[in-house]
Structures are given as C-alpha cells and as structure tokens.
CSV table of N, CA and C in Angstrom, one decimal:
chain,number,residue,atom,x,y,z
Q,2,MET,N,8.4,35.3,-24.9
Q,2,MET,CA,8.3,34.4,-26.0
Q,2,MET,C,8.2,32.9,-25.5
Q,3,LYS,N,7.1,32.3,-25.7
Q,3,LYS,CA,6.9,30.9,-25.2
Q,3,LYS,C,7.5,29.9,-26.2
Q,4,ILE,N,8.2,29.0,-25.7
Q,4,ILE,CA,8.7,27.9,-26.6
Q,4,ILE,C,7.6,26.9,-26.9
Q,5,LYS,N,7.4,26.7,-28.2
Q,5,LYS,CA,6.4,25.8,-28.7
Q,5,LYS,C,6.5,24.4,-28.2
Q,6,ASP,N,7.7,23.8,-28.2
Q,6,ASP,CA,7.9,22.4,-27.9
Q,6,ASP,C,9.1,22.3,-27.0
Q,7,GLU,N,8.8,22.5,-25.7
Q,7,GLU,CA,9.9,22.5,-24.7
Q,7,GLU,C,10.6,21.1,-24.6
Q,8,ALA,N,9.8,20.0,-24.9
Q,8,ALA,CA,10.3,18.7,-24.9
Q,8,ALA,C,11.3,18.5,-25.9
Q,9,PHE,N,11.2,19.1,-27.0
Q,9,PHE,CA,12.2,19.0,-28.1
Q,9,PHE,C,13.6,19.5,-27.7
Q,10,PHE,N,13.7,20.7,-27.1
Q,10,PHE,CA,14.9,21.2,-26.6
Q,10,PHE,C,15.5,20.4,-25.4
Q,11,ALA,N,14.6,20.0,-24.6
Q,11,ALA,CA,15.0,19.2,-23.4
Q,11,ALA,C,15.6,17.8,-23.9
Q,12,ALA,N,15.0,17.3,-25.0
Q,12,ALA,CA,15.5,16.0,-25.5
Q,12,ALA,C,16.9,16.2,-26.1
Q,13,ILE,N,17.1,17.3,-26.8
Q,13,ILE,CA,18.4,17.6,-27.4
Q,13,ILE,C,19.4,17.7,-26.3
Q,14,ARG,N,19.1,18.5,-25.2
Q,14,ARG,CA,20.0,18.7,-24.1
Q,14,ARG,C,20.4,17.3,-23.5
Q,15,ASN,N,19.4,16.5,-23.1
Q,15,ASN,CA,19.6,15.2,-22.5
Q,15,ASN,C,20.3,14.2,-23.4
Q,16,TYR,N,20.0,14.3,-24.7
Q,16,TYR,CA,20.7,13.5,-25.7
Q,16,TYR,C,22.2,13.7,-25.7
Q,17,LEU,N,22.6,15.0,-25.7
Q,17,LEU,CA,24.0,15.4,-25.9
Q,17,LEU,C,24.7,15.4,-24.5
Q,18,THR,N,24.0,15.6,-23.4
Q,18,THR,CA,24.8,15.7,-22.1
Q,18,THR,C,24.7,14.4,-21.3
Q,19,MET,N,23.6,13.6,-21.5
Q,19,MET,CA,23.5,12.4,-20.7
Q,19,MET,C,23.6,11.1,-21.5
Q,20,TYR,N,22.8,11.0,-22.5
Q,20,TYR,CA,22.6,9.8,-23.3
Q,20,TYR,C,23.9,9.4,-24.0
Q,21,LEU,N,24.4,10.3,-24.8
Q,21,LEU,CA,25.6,10.0,-25.6
Q,21,LEU,C,26.9,9.7,-24.7
Q,22,PRO,N,27.2,10.6,-23.8
Q,22,PRO,CA,28.4,10.4,-23.0
Q,22,PRO,C,28.3,9.3,-21.9
Q,23,LYS,N,27.1,9.2,-21.3
Q,23,LYS,CA,27.0,8.3,-20.1
Q,23,LYS,C,26.5,6.9,-20.5
Q,24,GLN,N,25.5,6.9,-21.4
Q,24,GLN,CA,24.9,5.6,-21.8
Q,24,GLN,C,25.6,4.9,-23.0
Q,25,LYS,N,26.0,5.7,-23.9
Q,25,LYS,CA,26.6,5.2,-25.1
Q,25,LYS,C,28.1,5.3,-25.1
Q,26,CYS,N,28.6,6.0,-24.1
Q,26,CYS,CA,30.1,6.2,-23.9
Q,26,CYS,C,30.8,6.7,-25.1
Q,27,PHE,N,30.2,7.6,-25.8
Q,27,PHE,CA,30.8,8.2,-27.0
Q,27,PHE,C,31.9,9.2,-26.6
Q,28,SER,N,32.9,9.4,-27.4
Q,28,SER,CA,34.0,10.2,-27.1
Q,28,SER,C,33.6,11.7,-27.2
Q,29,PRO,N,34.3,12.6,-26.6
Q,29,PRO,CA,33.9,14.0,-26.7
Q,29,PRO,C,33.9,14.5,-28.1
Q,30,ASN,N,34.8,14.0,-29.0
Q,30,ASN,CA,34.8,14.4,-30.4
Q,30,ASN,C,33.6,14.0,-31.1
Q,31,THR,N,33.1,12.8,-30.8
Q,31,THR,CA,31.9,12.3,-31.5
Q,31,THR,C,30.7,13.1,-31.0
Q,32,ILE,N,30.6,13.4,-29.7
Q,32,ILE,CA,29.5,14.2,-29.2
Q,32,ILE,C,29.6,15.6,-29.9
Q,33,LYS,N,30.7,16.1,-30.0
Q,33,LYS,CA,30.9,17.4,-30.7
Q,33,LYS,C,30.3,17.4,-32.1
Q,34,SER,N,30.7,16.3,-32.8
Q,34,SER,CA,30.2,16.1,-34.2
Q,34,SER,C,28.6,16.0,-34.2
Q,35,TYR,N,28.1,15.3,-33.3
Q,35,TYR,CA,26.6,15.2,-33.2
Q,35,TYR,C,26.0,16.5,-32.9
Q,36,ARG,N,26.6,17.3,-32.0
Q,36,ARG,CA,26.1,18.6,-31.6
Q,36,ARG,C,26.1,19.5,-32.9
Q,37,GLU,N,27.2,19.5,-33.6
Q,37,GLU,CA,27.3,20.3,-34.8
Q,37,GLU,C,26.2,19.9,-35.9
Q,38,ALA,N,25.9,18.6,-36.0
Q,38,ALA,CA,24.9,18.2,-36.9
Q,38,ALA,C,23.5,18.7,-36.5
Q,39,LEU,N,23.2,18.6,-35.2
Q,39,LEU,CA,21.9,19.1,-34.7
Q,39,LEU,C,21.9,20.7,-34.9
Q,40,ASN,N,23.0,21.3,-34.6
Q,40,ASN,CA,23.0,22.8,-34.8
Q,40,ASN,C,22.8,23.2,-36.2
Q,41,LEU,N,23.4,22.4,-37.2
Q,41,LEU,CA,23.2,22.7,-38.6
Q,41,LEU,C,21.7,22.6,-38.9
Q,42,LEU,N,21.1,21.5,-38.4
Q,42,LEU,CA,19.6,21.4,-38.6
Q,42,LEU,C,18.8,22.5,-38.1
Q,43,LEU,N,19.1,23.0,-36.9
Q,43,LEU,CA,18.4,24.1,-36.3
Q,43,LEU,C,18.7,25.4,-37.2
Q,44,ASP,N,20.0,25.6,-37.6
Q,44,ASP,CA,20.3,26.7,-38.5
Q,44,ASP,C,19.5,26.7,-39.7
Q,45,TYR,N,19.4,25.5,-40.3
Q,45,TYR,CA,18.6,25.3,-41.6
Q,45,TYR,C,17.2,25.7,-41.4
Q,46,LEU,N,16.6,25.2,-40.3
Q,46,LEU,CA,15.2,25.5,-40.0
Q,46,LEU,C,15.0,27.0,-39.8
Q,47,GLN,N,15.9,27.6,-39.1
Q,47,GLN,CA,15.8,29.1,-38.8
Q,47,GLN,C,16.0,30.0,-40.0
Q,48,TYR,N,17.1,29.7,-40.7
Q,48,TYR,CA,17.5,30.7,-41.8
Q,48,TYR,C,17.0,30.3,-43.2
Q,49,GLU,N,16.8,29.0,-43.4
Q,49,GLU,CA,16.4,28.7,-44.8
Q,49,GLU,C,14.8,28.5,-44.8
Q,50,ARG,N,14.3,27.9,-43.7
Q,50,ARG,CA,12.9,27.7,-43.7
Q,50,ARG,C,12.1,28.8,-42.9
Q,51,GLN,N,12.9,29.8,-42.4
Q,51,GLN,CA,12.3,31.0,-41.7
Q,51,GLN,C,11.4,30.6,-40.5
Q,52,ILE,N,11.8,29.6,-39.8
Q,52,ILE,CA,11.0,29.2,-38.6
Q,52,ILE,C,11.8,29.7,-37.4
Q,53,PRO,N,11.2,30.6,-36.6
Q,53,PRO,CA,11.8,31.1,-35.4
Q,53,PRO,C,12.2,30.0,-34.5
Q,54,LEU,N,13.3,30.1,-33.8
Q,54,LEU,CA,13.9,29.0,-32.9
Q,54,LEU,C,12.9,28.6,-31.9
Q,55,HIS,N,12.1,29.5,-31.3
Q,55,HIS,CA,11.1,29.1,-30.3
Q,55,HIS,C,9.9,28.3,-30.9
Q,56,LYS,N,9.8,28.3,-32.2
Q,56,LYS,CA,8.7,27.5,-32.8
Q,56,LYS,C,9.1,26.2,-33.4
Q,57,ILE,N,10.4,25.9,-33.2
Q,57,ILE,CA,10.9,24.6,-33.8
Q,57,ILE,C,10.5,23.5,-32.8
Q,58,GLY,N,10.1,22.4,-33.4
Q,58,GLY,CA,9.7,21.2,-32.5
Q,58,GLY,C,9.8,19.9,-33.3
Q,59,PHE,N,9.3,18.8,-32.7
Q,59,PHE,CA,9.4,17.6,-33.4
Q,59,PHE,C,8.6,17.5,-34.7
Q,60,ASP,N,7.5,18.3,-34.8
Q,60,ASP,CA,6.7,18.3,-36.0
Q,60,ASP,C,7.4,18.9,-37.2
Q,61,ASN,N,8.6,19.5,-37.0
Q,61,ASN,CA,9.4,20.0,-38.1
Q,61,ASN,C,10.3,19.0,-38.7
Q,62,LEU,N,10.4,17.8,-38.0
Q,62,LEU,CA,11.3,16.8,-38.5
Q,62,LEU,C,10.5,15.8,-39.3
Q,63,ASP,N,10.0,16.2,-40.5
Q,63,ASP,CA,9.3,15.3,-41.4
Q,63,ASP,C,10.2,14.9,-42.5
Q,64,HIS,N,9.7,14.0,-43.3
Q,64,HIS,CA,10.5,13.4,-44.5
Q,64,HIS,C,10.9,14.5,-45.4
Q,65,GLN,N,10.0,15.4,-45.8
Q,65,GLN,CA,10.4,16.4,-46.8
Q,65,GLN,C,11.4,17.4,-46.2
Q,66,THR,N,11.2,17.8,-45.0
Q,66,THR,CA,12.1,18.8,-44.4
Q,66,THR,C,13.5,18.2,-44.2
Q,67,ILE,N,13.6,17.0,-43.8
Q,67,ILE,CA,15.0,16.4,-43.6
Q,67,ILE,C,15.6,16.2,-45.0
Q,68,THR,N,14.9,15.8,-46.0
Q,68,THR,CA,15.4,15.6,-47.3
Q,68,THR,C,15.9,16.9,-47.9
Q,69,CYS,N,15.1,18.0,-47.7
Q,69,CYS,CA,15.6,19.3,-48.1
Q,69,CYS,C,16.8,19.8,-47.4
Q,70,PHE,N,16.9,19.5,-46.1
Q,70,PHE,CA,18.0,19.8,-45.2
Q,70,PHE,C,19.3,19.1,-45.8
Q,71,LEU,N,19.2,17.8,-46.1
Q,71,LEU,CA,20.3,17.1,-46.6
Q,71,LEU,C,20.7,17.6,-48.0
Q,72,ASP,N,19.8,17.9,-48.8
Q,72,ASP,CA,20.1,18.5,-50.1
Q,72,ASP,C,20.8,19.9,-49.9
Q,73,TRP,N,20.3,20.7,-48.9
Q,73,TRP,CA,20.9,22.0,-48.6
Q,73,TRP,C,22.4,21.8,-48.2
Q,74,LEU,N,22.6,20.8,-47.4
Q,74,LEU,CA,24.0,20.5,-46.9
Q,74,LEU,C,24.9,20.3,-48.1
Q,75,GLN,N,24.5,19.5,-49.1
Q,75,GLN,CA,25.3,19.2,-50.3
Q,75,GLN,C,25.5,20.4,-51.2
Q,76,ILE,N,24.4,21.1,-51.4
Q,76,ILE,CA,24.4,22.2,-52.4
Q,76,ILE,C,25.1,23.5,-51.7
Q,77,SER,N,24.6,23.9,-50.6
Q,77,SER,CA,25.1,25.2,-50.0
Q,77,SER,C,26.4,25.0,-49.3
Q,78,ARG,N,26.6,23.9,-48.6
Q,78,ARG,CA,27.8,23.7,-47.8
Q,78,ARG,C,28.8,22.7,-48.5
Q,79,ASN,N,28.5,22.3,-49.7
Q,79,ASN,CA,29.4,21.4,-50.4
Q,79,ASN,C,29.8,20.1,-49.6
Q,80,SER,N,28.9,19.6,-48.9
Q,80,SER,CA,29.1,18.4,-48.1
Q,80,SER,C,29.2,17.1,-49.0
Q,81,SER,N,30.0,16.2,-48.7
Q,81,SER,CA,30.1,14.9,-49.4
Q,81,SER,C,28.9,14.0,-49.1
Q,82,ASP,N,28.8,13.0,-49.9
Q,82,ASP,CA,27.7,12.0,-49.7
Q,82,ASP,C,27.9,11.3,-48.3
Q,83,SER,N,29.1,11.1,-47.9
Q,83,SER,CA,29.3,10.4,-46.6
Q,83,SER,C,28.9,11.4,-45.5
Q,84,THR,N,29.2,12.7,-45.6
Q,84,THR,CA,28.8,13.6,-44.6
Q,84,THR,C,27.3,13.7,-44.5
Q,85,ARG,N,26.7,13.8,-45.7
Q,85,ARG,CA,25.2,13.8,-45.7
Q,85,ARG,C,24.6,12.6,-45.0
Q,86,SER,N,25.2,11.4,-45.2
Q,86,SER,CA,24.7,10.2,-44.6
Q,86,SER,C,24.9,10.2,-43.1
Q,87,GLN,N,26.1,10.8,-42.7
Q,87,GLN,CA,26.4,10.9,-41.3
Q,87,GLN,C,25.4,11.8,-40.6
Q,88,ARG,N,25.1,12.9,-41.2
Q,88,ARG,CA,24.1,13.9,-40.6
Q,88,ARG,C,22.8,13.2,-40.4
Q,89,LEU,N,22.4,12.5,-41.4
Q,89,LEU,CA,21.1,11.8,-41.4
Q,89,LEU,C,21.1,10.8,-40.2
Q,90,MET,N,22.2,10.0,-40.1
Q,90,MET,CA,22.3,9.1,-39.0
Q,90,MET,C,22.2,9.7,-37.6
Q,91,VAL,N,22.8,10.9,-37.5
Q,91,VAL,CA,22.7,11.7,-36.2
Q,91,VAL,C,21.2,12.0,-35.9
Q,92,ILE,N,20.6,12.5,-36.9
Q,92,ILE,CA,19.2,12.9,-36.7
Q,92,ILE,C,18.3,11.7,-36.4
Q,93,ARG,N,18.5,10.6,-37.1
Q,93,ARG,CA,17.8,9.4,-36.8
Q,93,ARG,C,18.1,8.9,-35.4
Q,94,SER,N,19.3,9.0,-35.0
Q,94,SER,CA,19.7,8.5,-33.6
Q,94,SER,C,19.0,9.4,-32.6
Q,95,PHE,N,19.0,10.7,-32.8
Q,95,PHE,CA,18.4,11.6,-31.9
Q,95,PHE,C,16.9,11.3,-31.8
Q,96,VAL,N,16.2,11.1,-32.9
Q,96,VAL,CA,14.8,10.9,-32.9
Q,96,VAL,C,14.5,9.5,-32.3
Q,97,LYS,N,15.4,8.6,-32.5
Q,97,LYS,CA,15.2,7.3,-31.8
Q,97,LYS,C,15.3,7.4,-30.3
Q,98,TYR,N,16.2,8.2,-29.8
Q,98,TYR,CA,16.3,8.5,-28.4
Q,98,TYR,C,15.1,9.2,-27.9
Q,99,ALA,N,14.6,10.2,-28.6
Q,99,ALA,CA,13.4,10.9,-28.2
Q,99,ALA,C,12.2,10.0,-28.2
Q,100,GLY,N,12.1,9.0,-29.1
Q,100,GLY,CA,11.1,8.0,-29.0
Q,100,GLY,C,11.1,7.1,-27.8
Q,101,MET,N,12.4,6.8,-27.4
Q,101,MET,CA,12.5,6.0,-26.1
Q,101,MET,C,12.0,6.8,-24.9
Q,102,MET,N,12.2,8.1,-24.9
Q,102,MET,CA,11.9,9.0,-23.8
Q,102,MET,C,10.4,9.3,-23.8
Q,103,ASP,N,9.8,9.5,-25.0
Q,103,ASP,CA,8.4,9.9,-25.2
Q,103,ASP,C,7.8,9.1,-26.4
Q,104,LEU,N,7.0,8.2,-26.1
Q,104,LEU,CA,6.4,7.3,-27.1
Q,104,LEU,C,5.7,8.1,-28.2
Q,105,ALA,N,5.3,9.3,-27.9
Q,105,ALA,CA,4.6,10.1,-29.0
Q,105,ALA,C,5.5,10.5,-30.1
Q,106,GLN,N,6.8,10.3,-29.9
Q,106,GLN,CA,7.8,10.7,-31.0
Q,106,GLN,C,8.2,9.5,-31.9
Q,107,ILE,N,7.6,8.4,-31.6
Q,107,ILE,CA,8.0,7.2,-32.4
Q,107,ILE,C,7.5,7.4,-33.9
Q,108,SER,N,6.4,8.1,-34.0
Q,108,SER,CA,5.9,8.4,-35.4
Q,108,SER,C,7.0,9.2,-36.2
Q,109,VAL,N,7.7,10.1,-35.5
Q,109,VAL,CA,8.7,10.9,-36.2
Q,109,VAL,C,9.8,9.9,-36.6
Q,110,GLN,N,10.2,9.0,-35.8
Q,110,GLN,CA,11.2,8.0,-36.1
Q,110,GLN,C,10.9,7.2,-37.3
Q,111,SER,N,9.6,6.7,-37.4
Q,111,SER,CA,9.2,5.9,-38.6
Q,111,SER,C,9.2,6.8,-39.8
Q,112,GLU,N,8.9,8.1,-39.7
Q,112,GLU,CA,8.9,9.0,-40.8
Q,112,GLU,C,10.3,9.2,-41.4
Q,113,LEU,N,11.3,9.3,-40.5
Q,113,LEU,CA,12.7,9.5,-40.9
Q,113,LEU,C,13.4,8.2,-41.5
Q,114,LYS,N,12.8,7.1,-41.2
Q,114,LYS,CA,13.3,5.8,-41.7
Q,114,LYS,C,13.1,5.8,-43.3
Q,115,LYS,N,12.2,6.6,-43.7
Q,115,LYS,CA,11.9,6.6,-45.2
Q,115,LYS,C,12.9,7.5,-45.9
Q,116,VAL,N,13.7,8.3,-45.2
Q,116,VAL,CA,14.7,9.2,-45.9
Q,116,VAL,C,15.8,8.3,-46.3
Q,117,PRO,N,16.1,8.2,-47.6
Q,117,PRO,CA,17.2,7.3,-48.0
Q,117,PRO,C,18.6,7.8,-47.7
Q,118,THR,N,19.5,6.9,-47.4
Q,118,THR,CA,20.9,7.3,-47.3
Q,118,THR,C,21.5,7.1,-48.7
Q,119,LEU,N,22.6,7.9,-49.0
Q,119,LEU,CA,23.2,7.8,-50.3
Q,119,LEU,C,24.3,6.7,-50.2
Q,120,LYS,N,24.4,6.0,-51.2
Q,120,LYS,CA,25.5,5.0,-51.3
Q,120,LYS,C,26.8,5.7,-51.5
Q,121,CYS,N,27.8,5.4,-50.7
Q,121,CYS,CA,29.1,6.0,-50.8
Q,121,CYS,C,30.1,5.0,-51.3
Q,122,SER,N,30.9,5.4,-52.2
Q,122,SER,CA,31.9,4.4,-52.7
Q,122,SER,C,33.0,4.3,-51.7
Q,123,GLY,N,33.4,3.1,-51.4
Q,123,GLY,CA,34.4,2.8,-50.5
Q,123,GLY,C,35.8,3.3,-51.0
Q,124,LYS,N,36.6,3.6,-50.0
Q,124,LYS,CA,38.0,4.1,-50.4
Q,124,LYS,C,38.8,2.8,-50.8
Q,125,LEU,N,39.6,3.0,-51.8
Q,125,LEU,CA,40.5,1.9,-52.2
Q,125,LEU,C,41.7,1.8,-51.2
Q,126,VAL,N,41.9,0.6,-50.7
Q,126,VAL,CA,43.0,0.4,-49.8
Q,126,VAL,C,44.2,0.0,-50.6
Q,127,GLU,N,45.2,0.8,-50.5
Q,127,GLU,CA,46.4,0.4,-51.2
Q,127,GLU,C,47.4,-0.4,-50.3
Q,128,TYR,N,48.0,-1.4,-50.9
Q,128,TYR,CA,48.8,-2.3,-50.1
Q,128,TYR,C,50.3,-2.0,-50.5
Q,129,LEU,N,51.2,-2.4,-49.6
Q,129,LEU,CA,52.6,-2.4,-50.0
Q,129,LEU,C,52.9,-3.5,-50.9
Q,130,THR,N,53.9,-3.3,-51.8
Q,130,THR,CA,54.3,-4.3,-52.7
Q,130,THR,C,55.1,-5.3,-51.9
Q,131,GLU,N,55.3,-6.5,-52.5
Q,131,GLU,CA,56.1,-7.5,-51.8
Q,131,GLU,C,57.5,-7.0,-51.5
Q,132,ASP,N,58.1,-6.3,-52.5
Q,132,ASP,CA,59.5,-5.8,-52.2
Q,132,ASP,C,59.5,-4.8,-51.1
Q,133,CYS,N,58.5,-4.0,-51.0
Q,133,CYS,CA,58.4,-3.0,-49.9
Q,133,CYS,C,58.3,-3.7,-48.5
Q,134,VAL,N,57.5,-4.7,-48.5
Q,134,VAL,CA,57.3,-5.5,-47.2
Q,134,VAL,C,58.6,-6.2,-46.8
Q,135,GLU,N,59.3,-6.7,-47.8
Q,135,GLU,CA,60.6,-7.4,-47.5
Q,135,GLU,C,61.6,-6.3,-47.0
Q,136,ALA,N,61.6,-5.1,-47.6
Q,136,ALA,CA,62.5,-4.1,-47.1
Q,136,ALA,C,62.2,-3.6,-45.7
Q,137,LEU,N,60.9,-3.6,-45.4
Q,137,LEU,CA,60.4,-3.2,-44.1
Q,137,LEU,C,60.9,-4.2,-43.0
Q,138,PHE,N,60.7,-5.5,-43.4
Q,138,PHE,CA,61.1,-6.5,-42.4
Q,138,PHE,C,62.6,-6.6,-42.2
Q,139,ALA,N,63.3,-6.2,-43.2
Q,139,ALA,CA,64.8,-6.2,-43.1
Q,139,ALA,C,65.4,-5.1,-42.2
Q,140,GLN,N,64.6,-4.2,-41.8
Q,140,GLN,CA,65.1,-3.0,-41.0
Q,140,GLN,C,65.6,-3.4,-39.6
Q,141,PRO,N,65.0,-4.2,-38.8
Q,141,PRO,CA,65.5,-4.5,-37.5
Q,141,PRO,C,66.8,-5.3,-37.6
Q,142,ASP,N,67.8,-4.9,-36.8
Q,142,ASP,CA,69.1,-5.6,-36.7
Q,142,ASP,C,68.9,-6.9,-35.9
Q,143,ILE,N,68.8,-8.1,-36.6
Q,143,ILE,CA,68.6,-9.3,-36.0
Q,143,ILE,C,69.8,-9.9,-35.3
Q,144,SER,N,70.9,-9.2,-35.3
Q,144,SER,CA,72.1,-9.7,-34.6
Q,144,SER,C,72.0,-9.3,-33.1
Q,145,THR,N,71.0,-8.5,-32.7
Q,145,THR,CA,70.8,-8.1,-31.3
Q,145,THR,C,69.4,-8.7,-30.9
Q,146,ARG,N,69.3,-8.8,-29.5
Q,146,ARG,CA,68.1,-9.3,-28.9
Q,146,ARG,C,66.9,-8.4,-29.3
Q,147,ILE,N,67.1,-7.1,-29.2
Q,147,ILE,CA,66.0,-6.1,-29.4
Q,147,ILE,C,65.6,-6.2,-30.9
Q,148,GLY,N,66.6,-6.4,-31.8
Q,148,GLY,CA,66.2,-6.5,-33.2
Q,148,GLY,C,65.4,-7.8,-33.5
Q,149,ILE,N,65.8,-8.9,-32.8
Q,149,ILE,CA,65.0,-10.1,-33.0
Q,149,ILE,C,63.6,-9.9,-32.5
Q,150,ARG,N,63.5,-9.2,-31.3
Q,150,ARG,CA,62.2,-9.0,-30.7
Q,150,ARG,C,61.3,-8.1,-31.7
Q,151,ASP,N,62.0,-7.0,-32.2
Q,151,ASP,CA,61.3,-6.1,-33.1
Q,151,ASP,C,60.8,-6.9,-34.4
Q,152,ARG,N,61.7,-7.7,-35.0
Q,152,ARG,CA,61.2,-8.4,-36.2
Q,152,ARG,C,60.1,-9.4,-35.8
Q,153,PHE,N,60.2,-10.1,-34.7
Q,153,PHE,CA,59.1,-11.0,-34.3
Q,153,PHE,C,57.8,-10.3,-34.2
Q,154,PHE,N,57.8,-9.1,-33.5
Q,154,PHE,CA,56.5,-8.4,-33.4
Q,154,PHE,C,56.0,-7.9,-34.8
Q,155,MET,N,56.9,-7.5,-35.6
Q,155,MET,CA,56.5,-7.0,-37.0
Q,155,MET,C,55.9,-8.2,-37.7
Q,156,LEU,N,56.5,-9.4,-37.7
Q,156,LEU,CA,55.9,-10.5,-38.4
Q,156,LEU,C,54.6,-11.0,-37.7
Q,157,LEU,N,54.5,-10.9,-36.4
Q,157,LEU,CA,53.3,-11.3,-35.7
Q,157,LEU,C,52.2,-10.3,-36.1
Q,158,MET,N,52.4,-9.0,-36.2
Q,158,MET,CA,51.4,-8.1,-36.5
Q,158,MET,C,51.0,-8.1,-38.0
Q,159,TYR,N,52.0,-8.5,-38.8
Q,159,TYR,CA,51.7,-8.6,-40.2
Q,159,TYR,C,50.7,-9.8,-40.5
C-alpha cells in the first residue's frame, strides 16, 4: 500500500517531535493535546469520511472538511465551543508549520483561515468580599517576625 502524501505524515511527525518541543518550547502536556487533536482529525477522516489512512493528505484539509470535522466534534463528542476553537487552532498551527516547510501548502493555510472560530463567553471571575479579605489578612500572627513577614508578602501580592 503506497502512501498518497508522504509529506503530510512527515510534517505531522516533525511538527510534534521537533517543532513544538524544540522550537516553540511547548510543554509535554501541550504537545499531547496537539497530538490528540490531530489524531481526532485523522480518525474523523478515516471513520466518518471513509478515507483510508494511506490516502489522507493535505488536499483533505479544505474549508468544508474542517468545518464538518468541528461540527462532528460538537455533535458526536459533545465538545464545548472552546474545545472546538482549540482544535481549529491546532490544525491552523500545523498547516502554518507545513507552509513554512513546503510553500505548496500555503494555499491550505489560507483556506483554513476562512473557517470561523466560535465566540466563547468568558468565565466570570469571582472576587472575595471585603470582609473575607480582612479575615485573610488577619491570619498571620504579627507579634512574631515570621507573622510580620507573612502579612507583608500577603499585602504585597494583593
């Protein structure tokens, strides 16, 4: 079985093993998350689009396919809007890397810029009440040097 687009799989390998850890200095957990996102894309193309793995290549990364993939994530896997957007950013980042390595892939990059990200509502940050803050600052025993030090650092960090 001949692989249709060997450059595609070589780009994935180099992206995950060389570019992200050595050039971008991403943490192992971030790289794992990126790997999972790309694996989900490959799974989608294989099992939902019925494309054999050896026939998957850059030409499969078009606007419609990626949009359908993102919809599939939300419907079949119950992914949130923020997860959907994160997966899209991973794919865009990978294609951008591929475009740096092979100028022929820049057209794929411009195609994926057209895929919209979903607006995610920000999380409401809850603050401590004034009474809670006063109670917190009253905890160190300021009759000792260590207590004075602790209160100083608490006030400094506040």
